[in-house]
Structures are given as C-alpha cells and as structure tokens.
mmCIF file of C-alpha atoms in Angstrom:
data_model
loop_
_atom_site.group_PDB
_atom_site.id
_atom_site.type_symbol
_atom_site.label_atom_id
_atom_site.label_comp_id
_atom_site.label_asym_id
_atom_site.label_seq_id
_atom_site.Cartn_x
_atom_site.Cartn_y
_atom_site.Cartn_z
ATOM 1 C CA MET W 20 79.536 34.186 118.720
ATOM 2 C CA ALA W 21 78.186 30.482 119.391
ATOM 3 C CA PHE W 22 80.108 28.258 121.794
ATOM 4 C CA ILE W 23 81.057 25.148 120.768
ATOM 5 C CA LEU W 24 80.399 22.125 123.386
ATOM 6 C CA PRO W 25 82.385 19.213 123.527
ATOM 7 C CA ASP W 26 81.201 16.147 121.474
ATOM 8 C CA THR W 27 82.041 13.571 124.014
ATOM 9 C CA ASP W 28 80.790 12.500 127.190
ATOM 10 C CA LEU W 29 76.746 13.318 125.984
ATOM 11 C CA ILE W 30 74.730 10.124 126.895
ATOM 12 C CA GLU W 31 71.120 11.383 126.478
ATOM 13 C CA PHE W 32 69.794 13.571 123.811
ATOM 14 C CA ARG W 33 66.002 13.752 124.127
ATOM 15 C CA PRO W 34 64.602 15.750 121.143
ATOM 16 C CA GLU W 35 60.998 17.418 121.125
ATOM 17 C CA LEU W 36 59.776 19.486 118.421
ATOM 18 C CA ILE W 37 58.167 22.697 118.998
ATOM 19 C CA PHE W 38 55.145 23.042 117.128
ATOM 20 C CA ALA W 39 54.388 26.322 114.980
ATOM 21 C CA ARG W 40 51.046 25.112 113.648
ATOM 22 C CA ASN W 41 47.487 26.417 114.081
ATOM 23 C CA GLU W 42 44.713 24.214 115.570
ATOM 24 C CA LEU W 43 41.099 25.045 114.751
ATOM 25 C CA VAL W 44 38.989 23.352 117.020
ATOM 26 C CA PRO W 45 35.095 23.784 116.150
ATOM 27 C CA GLU W 46 33.216 25.101 118.992
ATOM 28 C CA TYR W 47 30.145 22.680 118.301
ATOM 29 C CA GLY W 48 31.792 19.449 116.980
ATOM 30 C CA GLY W 49 33.372 18.811 113.517
ATOM 31 C CA PRO W 50 36.915 18.139 112.806
ATOM 32 C CA LEU W 51 39.807 19.421 114.038
ATOM 33 C CA GLN W 52 41.900 21.364 111.453
ATOM 34 C CA ARG W 53 45.417 21.955 111.388
ATOM 35 C CA ARG W 54 47.399 24.467 109.501
ATOM 36 C CA ASN W 55 50.943 24.128 108.682
ATOM 37 C CA ARG W 56 53.397 27.192 109.304
ATOM 38 C CA MET W 57 56.826 28.124 109.256
ATOM 39 C CA GLY W 58 58.615 28.315 112.580
ATOM 40 C CA ALA W 59 58.710 24.499 113.894
ATOM 41 C CA ARG W 60 62.108 23.905 115.771
ATOM 42 C CA TYR W 61 63.627 21.499 117.966
ATOM 43 C CA ARG W 62 64.648 21.519 121.693
ATOM 44 C CA ALA W 63 66.223 18.835 123.132
ATOM 45 C CA ARG W 64 66.834 17.355 126.950
ATOM 46 C CA CYS W 65 70.543 16.361 127.246
ATOM 47 C CA ARG W 66 72.471 14.505 130.026
ATOM 48 C CA VAL W 67 76.321 14.268 130.389
ATOM 49 C CA ALA W 68 78.044 11.098 131.801
ATOM 50 C CA PRO W 69 78.974 11.782 135.516
ATOM 51 C CA GLN W 70 82.152 13.613 135.854
ATOM 52 C CA TYR W 71 84.759 14.781 138.599
ATOM 53 C CA TYR W 72 84.266 18.595 138.758
ATOM 54 C CA GLU W 73 87.290 19.526 137.325
ATOM 55 C CA ASP W 74 86.372 17.517 134.389
ATOM 56 C CA ALA W 75 82.801 18.980 134.183
ATOM 57 C CA GLN W 76 84.117 22.222 133.725
ATOM 58 C CA GLU W 77 84.708 21.734 129.971
ATOM 59 C CA TRP W 78 80.742 22.137 129.877
ATOM 60 C CA ALA W 79 80.928 25.401 131.561
ATOM 61 C CA ASP W 80 79.601 27.396 128.628
ATOM 62 C CA ILE W 81 76.406 26.081 129.145
ATOM 63 C CA ASP W 82 75.773 28.578 131.659
ATOM 64 C CA ASP W 83 76.202 31.792 129.419
ATOM 65 C CA GLU W 84 73.472 34.112 129.652
ATOM 66 C CA THR W 85 73.672 35.744 126.405
ATOM 67 C CA GLU W 86 75.548 33.416 123.852
ATOM 68 C CA THR W 87 74.326 30.320 122.018
ATOM 69 C CA CYS W 88 75.682 27.060 122.304
ATOM 70 C CA VAL W 89 76.389 24.347 119.742
ATOM 71 C CA LEU W 90 75.736 20.863 120.658
ATOM 72 C CA PRO W 91 76.690 17.863 118.169
ATOM 73 C CA ILE W 92 73.805 15.816 117.745
ATOM 74 C CA LEU W 93 73.581 11.816 118.892
ATOM 75 C CA GLN W 94 72.599 9.767 116.191
ATOM 76 C CA PRO W 95 73.514 6.259 117.352
ATOM 77 C CA ASN W 96 74.411 3.711 115.219
ATOM 78 C CA ILE W 97 73.693 5.726 112.164
ATOM 79 C CA ASP W 98 76.746 5.499 109.489
ATOM 80 C CA THR W 99 76.809 9.205 108.271
ATOM 81 C CA SER W 100 80.175 8.828 106.565
ATOM 82 C CA LYS W 101 79.215 7.779 103.100
ATOM 83 C CA ILE W 102 76.798 10.613 102.502
ATOM 84 C CA GLY W 103 79.053 13.659 102.812
ATOM 85 C CA ASN W 104 78.045 17.050 103.499
ATOM 86 C CA GLY W 105 76.443 19.393 100.592
ATOM 87 C CA LEU W 106 75.211 22.520 99.451
ATOM 88 C CA ILE W 107 71.848 23.916 98.830
ATOM 89 C CA ASN W 108 71.303 24.055 95.085
ATOM 90 C CA GLY W 109 69.185 26.934 94.296
ATOM 91 C CA SER W 110 67.953 30.482 95.951
ATOM 92 C CA GLY W 111 65.418 31.178 98.058
ATOM 93 C CA ILE W 112 64.801 27.817 99.192
ATOM 94 C CA ALA W 113 61.660 27.379 101.227
ATOM 95 C CA GLY W 114 58.865 24.643 102.086
ATOM 96 C CA SER W 115 59.721 21.228 102.860
ATOM 97 C CA SER W 116 61.681 20.053 99.987
ATOM 98 C CA LEU W 117 65.410 20.582 100.116
ATOM 99 C CA PRO W 118 67.607 20.501 96.982
ATOM 100 C CA VAL W 119 71.223 19.443 97.480
ATOM 101 C CA ASP W 120 74.222 18.482 95.511
ATOM 102 C CA GLY W 121 77.727 17.587 96.326
ATOM 103 C CA LEU W 122 76.949 14.837 98.211
ATOM 104 C CA ILE W 123 78.614 11.232 97.801
ATOM 105 C CA ALA W 124 77.171 9.604 94.777
ATOM 106 C CA ASN W 125 74.539 6.645 95.945
ATOM 107 C CA GLY W 126 74.947 7.971 99.398
ATOM 108 C CA PHE W 127 71.641 6.575 101.432
ATOM 109 C CA ILE W 128 69.757 9.170 103.718
ATOM 110 C CA ARG W 129 67.688 7.532 106.582
ATOM 111 C CA LYS W 130 64.316 8.497 107.398
ATOM 112 C CA ASN W 131 64.417 11.135 110.789
ATOM 113 C CA GLN W 132 67.807 11.556 110.078
ATOM 114 C CA TRP W 133 69.153 14.781 111.298
ATOM 115 C CA LEU W 134 70.665 17.475 108.973
ATOM 116 C CA THR W 135 72.104 21.237 109.928
ATOM 117 C CA ILE W 136 71.735 23.888 107.671
ATOM 118 C CA THR W 137 74.051 27.066 108.115
ATOM 119 C CA THR W 138 72.611 30.315 106.845
ATOM 120 C CA ASP W 139 74.102 33.751 107.546
ATOM 121 C CA GLY W 140 76.180 32.052 110.611
ATOM 122 C CA ARG W 141 73.396 30.413 112.377
ATOM 123 C CA ARG W 142 72.597 26.709 112.498
ATOM 124 C CA TYR W 143 68.949 25.293 111.631
ATOM 125 C CA CYS W 144 68.277 21.493 112.743
ATOM 126 C CA TYR W 145 65.627 19.542 110.202
ATOM 127 C CA ARG W 146 64.909 16.011 110.376
ATOM 128 C CA VAL W 147 64.290 13.858 107.045
ATOM 129 C CA LYS W 148 60.959 13.054 106.355
ATOM 130 C CA SER W 149 61.467 9.734 104.186
ATOM 131 C CA ALA W 150 64.615 7.833 102.880
ATOM 132 C CA VAL W 151 66.255 9.142 99.586
ATOM 133 C CA VAL W 152 69.238 7.938 97.630
ATOM 134 C CA VAL W 153 71.737 10.436 96.430
ATOM 135 C CA GLY W 154 72.025 10.345 92.603
ATOM 136 C CA ALA W 155 74.888 9.479 90.381
ATOM 137 C CA ASP W 156 75.505 13.316 89.911
ATOM 138 C CA THR W 157 75.851 14.071 93.820
ATOM 139 C CA SER W 158 72.228 15.598 94.219
ATOM 140 C CA VAL W 159 69.352 14.837 95.740
ATOM 141 C CA THR W 160 65.945 16.282 96.896
ATOM 142 C CA ILE W 161 65.455 15.681 100.836
ATOM 143 C CA PRO W 162 62.093 15.582 101.993
ATOM 144 C CA LEU W 163 61.712 17.486 105.527
ATOM 145 C CA ARG W 164 59.644 16.800 108.388
ATOM 146 C CA THR W 165 58.912 20.493 108.886
ATOM 147 C CA MET W 166 58.786 23.612 106.728
ATOM 148 C CA MET W 167 62.214 25.587 106.477
ATOM 149 C CA ARG W 168 62.219 28.472 109.016
ATOM 150 C CA VAL W 169 63.952 30.927 107.078
ATOM 151 C CA PRO W 170 64.723 31.119 103.358
ATOM 152 C CA HIS W 171 68.027 29.557 102.824
ATOM 153 C CA ALA W 172 70.236 30.493 100.041
ATOM 154 C CA ASP W 173 72.419 28.732 97.150
ATOM 155 C CA GLY W 174 75.523 27.547 98.383
ATOM 156 C CA ASP W 175 74.556 27.066 102.110
ATOM 157 C CA LEU W 176 76.021 24.304 103.743
ATOM 158 C CA VAL W 177 74.217 21.168 104.452
ATOM 159 C CA GLU W 178 75.493 18.985 107.297
ATOM 160 C CA LEU W 179 74.271 15.470 107.060
ATOM 161 C CA VAL W 180 77.628 13.743 108.559
ATOM 162 C CA ALA W 181 77.886 15.706 112.157
ATOM 163 C CA PRO W 182 74.557 17.598 112.291
ATOM 164 C CA SER W 183 74.697 19.986 115.472
ATOM 165 C CA MET W 184 71.783 21.995 117.283
ATOM 166 C CA GLU W 185 72.374 25.779 118.110
ATOM 167 C CA GLY W 186 70.309 27.449 120.736
ATOM 168 C CA PHE W 187 70.231 28.690 124.482
ATOM 169 C CA VAL W 188 70.882 26.257 127.021
ATOM 170 C CA THR W 189 68.722 25.898 130.306
ATOM 171 C CA VAL W 190 70.977 24.166 132.719
ATOM 172 C CA ASP W 191 69.269 21.789 135.605
ATOM 173 C CA PRO W 192 69.920 23.731 139.056
ATOM 174 C CA GLU W 193 71.702 20.723 140.798
ATOM 175 C CA SER W 194 74.187 19.994 137.630
ATOM 176 C CA TRP W 195 77.099 21.576 139.156
ATOM 177 C CA ALA W 196 76.765 20.422 142.914
ATOM 178 C CA PRO W 197 79.277 17.237 143.096
ATOM 179 C CA ASP W 198 77.670 14.118 144.670
ATOM 180 C CA GLU W 199 79.169 12.231 147.679
ATOM 181 C CA HIS W 200 81.769 10.560 145.185
ATOM 182 C CA GLN W 201 82.845 14.285 144.126
ATOM 183 C CA MET W 202 81.096 13.752 140.640
ATOM 184 C CA CYS W 203 78.718 16.275 138.817
ATOM 185 C CA HIS W 204 75.727 14.848 136.926
ATOM 186 C CA ILE W 205 75.318 17.713 134.457
ATOM 187 C CA ALA W 206 71.891 17.916 132.535
ATOM 188 C CA PHE W 207 70.271 20.733 130.515
ATOM 189 C CA THR W 208 67.970 21.611 127.801
ATOM 190 C CA ILE W 209 69.077 23.291 124.545
ATOM 191 C CA THR W 210 66.374 25.006 122.330
ATOM 192 C CA GLU W 211 66.846 26.533 119.149
ATOM 193 C CA VAL W 212 66.469 30.149 118.834
ATOM 194 C CA GLU W 213 64.375 30.715 115.476
#
C-alpha cells in the first residue's frame, strides 16, 4: 500500500531522468551510438516549505522503509483542468505512442507536461514529447519522451489533471532537526521503483 503524501507545502520539485539507454563508444574513434531501451524512469529532488515540527509530521510517511510514497507533481502555471483524465485505448500498449480516449474535446496537452498511467495498482510517470490537441471525439495519441516501462492495458487510467510520482523516498538526514526557530526543513528524493 503506497502512502499518499500531502499536496500542499511542496516548494521544489526537480525531476531527473534515469536513463536505461545503452551507449556504444568506439574504442578507436568513430561515432557514438545510443540504443534506446525500455526502463527509463524518473526521480525528483524535493523540498517542503519550512514548518514547525508538529506540522511537519504530516510528511512523516517519507521515512517508511518498505512502502512506496505517492507525491503530486508540481507543474506551476499549467492549467490542466481543460484536458481531463482519460483511459488507454487498446491492449498491450508499448513503445512511446500512447493512444488515449475519454479526454475533454479540443483540450491542449503541452510539450513536456507530466502524465501518470496506473497499471495493476502502480503509477508510472511519463512526459509528453510534443504538444497535441485532443480530437472532437475525445481521443488523441500522445507522444512520450521515453518508452513505456511495462505493457499498459486497455482501460488503464491516464492522469493528466493531477499526475503523481510513486516511488521509494530517501530523506535528507537534517530534515527532522528543528532549527533555532523550531522549524523543520524537509528535503528528500523520490525515485520511481520500476
């Protein structure tokens, strides 16, 4: 069971792609070659607004050793309310083209916008490679920056309105030590599991 983290007080979300690609570097010159593979995922360095120790306990689930946490993804100044959430349209979806239906007609999906797909109870984060407009029939094929990590199934939820990242959390050691004003400065890294 994943812990749902608060959607307030997060002031920094710095994502980083963990590559799964294979690079071939010729020993005696020649061009560098990259081979794309499934498995690229994200981690994010996060910081919470300073809080009094008592209030900071709302974030205590980040200390769990065995369970994953779910963190809402910050997308400042991006209005996702006119897109809606959708469902995967098709079975055994793989690669980097995501067919989705059930969105709001004519909704605009921005380049580099986040989305989350929930498959078998686990959330997977992806980013949009190029902007697309949802068709009048509420469907669209969304190009992704990375290949999908697992085959997603027909009807799996695609969250564009409020995407979130699920993974294990590593907490900065000083996070729970109150400063001279009795404030905690919580910082952590969340890394997608698979």
